[in-house]
């Protein structure tokens, strides 16, 4: 919110530099985002009274003006501007002055006539060009008659030296969306008073009841008030009023509308002025359920509306979107004779939803959205009435319509105990100090006893309900940064990771050690990307009701889509190889009315030179080994995502803990992947479940081993695991280890066969083994392999 | 006899000087000390000498043998050393050639930040907790004292899985529901942090993402004060950014804390002088925090007159971006290996 420091100073005596004020406000809870002057560069631009205008003798489009700038003799200004006239008070950039964009102005000769400077437009004055009407922007900025005496430096009178404070307000401080609100906060922080507002009005003429009847038919409008005025003359408002609007970021329009905006900025209550004649009836009905499909708002845009939107109507059709923007049909125009001034309270949620649906956020709607207390409607109406008279814009019609559909709240009372407060904040304040802080915030404080206060909350502080709220009030004036920092006392806590959290960290370390980079991908995918994996998206569907788009409509049930997408991205960007892993959640459908379940998956992927199934399998085995899992198997099974001949399920007993494989060529195509991509998709939860970190030391062997190398030629389709099992089952109890050291197909081996070579180590822990015992075992093995697998020993 | 020994010695010394290789040396050794070597023969002949000469010759012969033996050893050592030195010269390599690629990977920068924060809080006696990312609205909003009309509940701001009345399920918009779940499960006293993933209906750009990460902290015990909140978070900031970092606490507003604050840290890039990292202010917004709102404690059945606590929450993606100078949030989710490698 933009706040003019000059305006603020009219209510609080601020004896601080803007920088000091910024710190004081921020540290007491009114966060200053920025604080900047309107324009810092202009220098020596003076008010000049045009005495005489003559045509330039040598140039058709130039005029020579004699201008009084408060010096003995008038100066000469040559201008091409057509909106200046004799007797006009205008800004003059004299010799040596600097205009808004930083240009220094010097005496210049125009076709033989020396000009002592130039007249200035709004832009050249460094004022905000966004907020002026085009006619004013196009010419020289004409100042009101007698605004200042000729020769006066205009920087101060035009509020160009004003500091604009941009304040970030918190959601609970609707009352601070106004000069008065900020003034109260500033006064509290500086320990100062706030100047009273003038509400005085004279007795009006005639009576409002002769003109208008108001009905409120919706609870979305807790309070609706109306006054009426006879317009004296529709004209621009006084410059002092315009300047305040300008420096608050609001465009001046005319004296009637400007007053409504002025009061909104000053007090925080949005007001609206209707042209009585164009209302077309003698009544206002506030209601929802309108049948119209559109309404044209003041900004001349036709906007679609619906029945839930609260409208101000004339009993027949809408004349304003309540609390957001007036209708074009009842706008104040130059011809307006009678004005209806609305000052109402609307439900903040209703305003917020309508504003969102219309895509229209205004100064008014944003104030309603934060919440305004209903009593303010009456106060603001009165203030506007005062201002209409003060600037001679309109004369009041007697009477005040005030309809309340919701009863006003009793003032809140909060009991605050000194001892509790000190203990809660960790400070040591005297009761008098606490009272002082609360009273600085304009709260009424009653002392009950030496430890207890009863605090009565004014109606505009709807955010104060509990003693903790008052603790914050005291703390922020005392200064959060003055509260001594302490370390927690009491029970000792031991912070440590759970076994699962430790395992996760260990896995991260292992996989980075194996050359993999951890990735981070979002949780959203799409049914289409699941289809692209060769899977059925309907099998496990956690759909978002209101996704940003189809491609992010599904909570992923697998980490594979993102992992493949990032491989595709890397490959397409010329990264010729990559090794990745990710440990993240997946989401799974549960019966209706229950939360979807969440699991943690570990996905490991790689592509590029020297990568193959066995490379990745080795890494998966390292993972299993890190987990202390020994009793696992790789079975040639798995989903449609994988190459059918290069996929495996990792199984512990009968429990599938994951799959590993080469990505199916169809999936490669769907995801635009390099030809060979290897991925392992494992359940981290199951790894953690089967993990075993118990280590039991085995004595180092003292008796020698005997090793035998055996190679078997077997059918290509027989799994090495099966052969290994046969060897294991027939090797006897002295077999210490089996290690596959060679797989061979090719020359000397029939085409449908393969050769697998194993190194077998035999040892007896209690004695030296004899050759004959090992020979016997080897014979058994050979025989069993022949019988069970029709395998033959290969002669080396 | 003595003359014999002297001439043997003279001959030996002359021969030794001529030795060029270990092979020559070995031949020399055999000549003198071998089974039929000159010294050996003399030793064998001692028994044939007259009784009175035996000890004298024996002694001298022994001395000569020791002399030869030690000379031979010395010569051998020298030859060996020469050989080693000459090999070393041959084996010289270009040490500036690159080392063999060991293919070490690395953690994602966000995860590095998470690990670092976790370690800091573990050291302060906190445990790490997790909670569902798809959550009941009562945990994400109601129990956290969020007003029923608050805009964050709108379909335009939060992602919903179910809007069935009484069974509304939302993709959690903050890590704060973990506070509620852990309070319910473990009760008080409590010290937890909970890093995790949260969701908001924002379009993705350089600073926004519909998926981002937060870390939540919660302490509840008897006698927890706002001074404790400050002390704990100041310590955290110093551990994360170094001893010289300064903190400041500004009043703010959150529904689940009262009083509420935002903690700024002095800019770690410019040290507080003002730069483009801190937008010229010298301060960087780090986290939101406050004393746990009594409504939150009461919602999970904890007596707020007996217990108090504080909570805090910080955006992890932002901390990672600030810490590493990453200027676009999208880079974190893209996983280009050239990006990831920079954090290994």
mmCIF file of N, CA, C and O in Angstrom, chain B residues 189-222:
data_model
loop_
_atom_site.group_PDB
_atom_site.id
_atom_site.type_symbol
_atom_site.label_atom_id
_atom_site.label_comp_id
_atom_site.label_asym_id
_atom_site.label_seq_id
_atom_site.Cartn_x
_atom_site.Cartn_y
_atom_site.Cartn_z
ATOM 1 N N UNK B 189 6.724 -33.187 26.038
ATOM 2 C CA UNK B 189 7.457 -32.138 25.305
ATOM 3 C C UNK B 189 7.981 -32.656 23.959
ATOM 4 O O UNK B 189 8.067 -33.868 23.757
ATOM 5 N N UNK B 190 8.348 -31.720 23.115
ATOM 6 C CA UNK B 190 8.637 -32.087 21.741
ATOM 7 C C UNK B 190 9.615 -31.101 21.111
ATOM 8 O O UNK B 190 9.532 -29.903 21.351
ATOM 9 N N UNK B 191 10.528 -31.645 20.316
ATOM 10 C CA UNK B 191 11.387 -30.780 19.467
ATOM 11 C C UNK B 191 11.549 -31.472 18.127
ATOM 12 O O UNK B 191 12.219 -32.500 18.050
ATOM 13 N N UNK B 192 10.924 -30.922 17.107
ATOM 14 C CA UNK B 192 11.007 -31.591 15.809
ATOM 15 C C UNK B 192 11.306 -30.594 14.684
ATOM 16 O O UNK B 192 10.990 -29.425 14.778
ATOM 17 N N UNK B 193 11.911 -31.127 13.628
ATOM 18 C CA UNK B 193 11.918 -30.402 12.352
ATOM 19 C C UNK B 193 11.359 -31.350 11.297
ATOM 20 O O UNK B 193 11.447 -32.565 11.439
ATOM 21 N N UNK B 194 10.771 -30.781 10.279
ATOM 22 C CA UNK B 194 10.189 -31.602 9.234
ATOM 23 C C UNK B 194 10.380 -30.947 7.866
ATOM 24 O O UNK B 194 9.628 -30.065 7.491
ATOM 25 N N UNK B 195 11.413 -31.381 7.146
ATOM 26 C CA UNK B 195 11.582 -30.857 5.787
ATOM 27 C C UNK B 195 10.651 -31.610 4.851
ATOM 28 O O UNK B 195 10.359 -32.783 5.094
ATOM 29 N N UNK B 196 10.157 -30.959 3.834
ATOM 30 C CA UNK B 196 9.294 -31.700 2.920
ATOM 31 C C UNK B 196 8.765 -30.859 1.785
ATOM 32 O O UNK B 196 9.051 -29.676 1.651
ATOM 33 N N UNK B 197 7.936 -31.559 1.008
ATOM 34 C CA UNK B 197 7.448 -31.017 -0.250
ATOM 35 C C UNK B 197 6.055 -30.442 -0.043
ATOM 36 O O UNK B 197 5.236 -31.042 0.642
ATOM 37 N N UNK B 198 5.801 -29.266 -0.622
ATOM 38 C CA UNK B 198 4.487 -28.635 -0.514
ATOM 39 C C UNK B 198 4.042 -28.149 -1.893
ATOM 40 O O UNK B 198 4.849 -28.085 -2.826
ATOM 41 N N UNK B 199 2.752 -27.851 -1.991
ATOM 42 C CA UNK B 199 2.148 -27.591 -3.307
ATOM 43 C C UNK B 199 1.267 -26.349 -3.264
ATOM 44 O O UNK B 199 0.489 -26.187 -2.333
ATOM 45 N N UNK B 200 1.383 -25.488 -4.250
ATOM 46 C CA UNK B 200 0.441 -24.384 -4.393
ATOM 47 C C UNK B 200 0.179 -24.146 -5.866
ATOM 48 O O UNK B 200 1.059 -24.365 -6.692
ATOM 49 N N UNK B 201 -1.025 -23.682 -6.168
ATOM 50 C CA UNK B 201 -1.424 -23.562 -7.573
ATOM 51 C C UNK B 201 -0.797 -22.339 -8.226
ATOM 52 O O UNK B 201 -1.478 -21.433 -8.668
ATOM 53 N N UNK B 202 0.526 -22.314 -8.245
ATOM 54 C CA UNK B 202 1.255 -21.236 -8.918
ATOM 55 C C UNK B 202 1.818 -21.764 -10.226
ATOM 56 O O UNK B 202 2.313 -22.880 -10.282
ATOM 57 N N UNK B 203 1.779 -20.929 -11.253
ATOM 58 C CA UNK B 203 2.467 -21.304 -12.486
ATOM 59 C C UNK B 203 3.965 -21.211 -12.259
ATOM 60 O O UNK B 203 4.438 -20.442 -11.436
ATOM 61 N N UNK B 204 4.685 -22.018 -13.029
ATOM 62 C CA UNK B 204 6.132 -22.056 -12.797
ATOM 63 C C UNK B 204 6.813 -20.878 -13.483
ATOM 64 O O UNK B 204 6.497 -20.521 -14.609
ATOM 65 N N UNK B 205 7.702 -20.225 -12.744
ATOM 66 C CA UNK B 205 8.580 -19.209 -13.346
ATOM 67 C C UNK B 205 9.895 -19.218 -12.570
ATOM 68 O O UNK B 205 10.177 -20.162 -11.838
ATOM 69 N N UNK B 206 10.671 -18.154 -12.713
ATOM 70 C CA UNK B 206 12.012 -18.169 -12.115
ATOM 71 C C UNK B 206 11.983 -18.236 -10.590
ATOM 72 O O UNK B 206 12.939 -18.678 -9.967
ATOM 73 N N UNK B 207 10.875 -17.792 -9.986
ATOM 74 C CA UNK B 207 10.835 -17.808 -8.525
ATOM 75 C C UNK B 207 9.628 -18.563 -7.961
ATOM 76 O O UNK B 207 9.476 -18.647 -6.763
ATOM 77 N N UNK B 208 8.779 -19.089 -8.843
ATOM 78 C CA UNK B 208 7.600 -19.820 -8.357
ATOM 79 C C UNK B 208 7.546 -21.210 -8.963
ATOM 80 O O UNK B 208 7.985 -21.424 -10.089
ATOM 81 N N UNK B 209 6.961 -22.114 -8.210
ATOM 82 C CA UNK B 209 6.757 -23.457 -8.718
ATOM 83 C C UNK B 209 5.564 -24.046 -7.985
ATOM 84 O O UNK B 209 5.381 -23.784 -6.798
ATOM 85 N N UNK B 210 4.732 -24.811 -8.683
ATOM 86 C CA UNK B 210 3.605 -25.439 -7.973
ATOM 87 C C UNK B 210 4.086 -26.472 -6.950
ATOM 88 O O UNK B 210 3.338 -26.836 -6.060
ATOM 89 N N UNK B 211 5.316 -26.911 -7.093
ATOM 90 C CA UNK B 211 5.908 -27.846 -6.128
ATOM 91 C C UNK B 211 7.140 -27.164 -5.549
ATOM 92 O O UNK B 211 8.001 -26.715 -6.300
ATOM 93 N N UNK B 212 7.198 -27.046 -4.241
ATOM 94 C CA UNK B 212 8.422 -26.508 -3.645
ATOM 95 C C UNK B 212 8.617 -27.138 -2.270
ATOM 96 O O UNK B 212 7.937 -28.098 -1.925
ATOM 97 N N UNK B 213 9.588 -26.657 -1.533
ATOM 98 C CA UNK B 213 9.986 -27.358 -0.314
ATOM 99 C C UNK B 213 10.115 -26.402 0.862
ATOM 100 O O UNK B 213 10.541 -25.273 0.702
ATOM 101 N N UNK B 214 9.733 -26.901 2.004
ATOM 102 C CA UNK B 214 9.830 -26.107 3.229
ATOM 103 C C UNK B 214 10.451 -26.953 4.323
ATOM 104 O O UNK B 214 10.455 -28.177 4.246
ATOM 105 N N UNK B 215 10.944 -26.269 5.332
ATOM 106 C CA UNK B 215 11.285 -26.994 6.559
ATOM 107 C C UNK B 215 10.498 -26.341 7.684
ATOM 108 O O UNK B 215 10.373 -25.118 7.756
ATOM 109 N N UNK B 216 9.933 -27.206 8.495
ATOM 110 C CA UNK B 216 9.079 -26.762 9.593
ATOM 111 C C UNK B 216 9.791 -27.124 10.887
ATOM 112 O O UNK B 216 10.450 -28.150 10.953
ATOM 113 N N UNK B 217 9.665 -26.280 11.882
ATOM 114 C CA UNK B 217 10.232 -26.621 13.184
ATOM 115 C C UNK B 217 9.202 -26.393 14.269
ATOM 116 O O UNK B 217 8.353 -25.503 14.145
ATOM 117 N N UNK B 218 9.252 -27.189 15.306
ATOM 118 C CA UNK B 218 8.291 -27.017 16.401
ATOM 119 C C UNK B 218 8.939 -27.435 17.725
ATOM 120 O O UNK B 218 9.577 -28.486 17.803
ATOM 121 N N UNK B 219 8.771 -26.587 18.717
ATOM 122 C CA UNK B 219 9.187 -26.917 20.079
ATOM 123 C C UNK B 219 7.994 -26.670 20.981
ATOM 124 O O UNK B 219 7.371 -25.613 20.898
ATOM 125 N N UNK B 220 7.630 -27.644 21.789
ATOM 126 C CA UNK B 220 6.601 -27.412 22.807
ATOM 127 C C UNK B 220 7.090 -28.007 24.114
ATOM 128 O O UNK B 220 7.588 -29.132 24.153
ATOM 129 N N UNK B 221 7.010 -27.218 25.160
ATOM 130 C CA UNK B 221 7.433 -27.691 26.473
ATOM 131 C C UNK B 221 6.843 -26.721 27.496
ATOM 132 O O UNK B 221 6.243 -25.715 27.131
ATOM 133 N N UNK B 222 7.057 -27.032 28.785
ATOM 134 C CA UNK B 222 6.695 -26.041 29.791
ATOM 135 C C UNK B 222 7.734 -24.922 29.730
ATOM 136 O O UNK B 222 8.913 -25.174 29.482
#
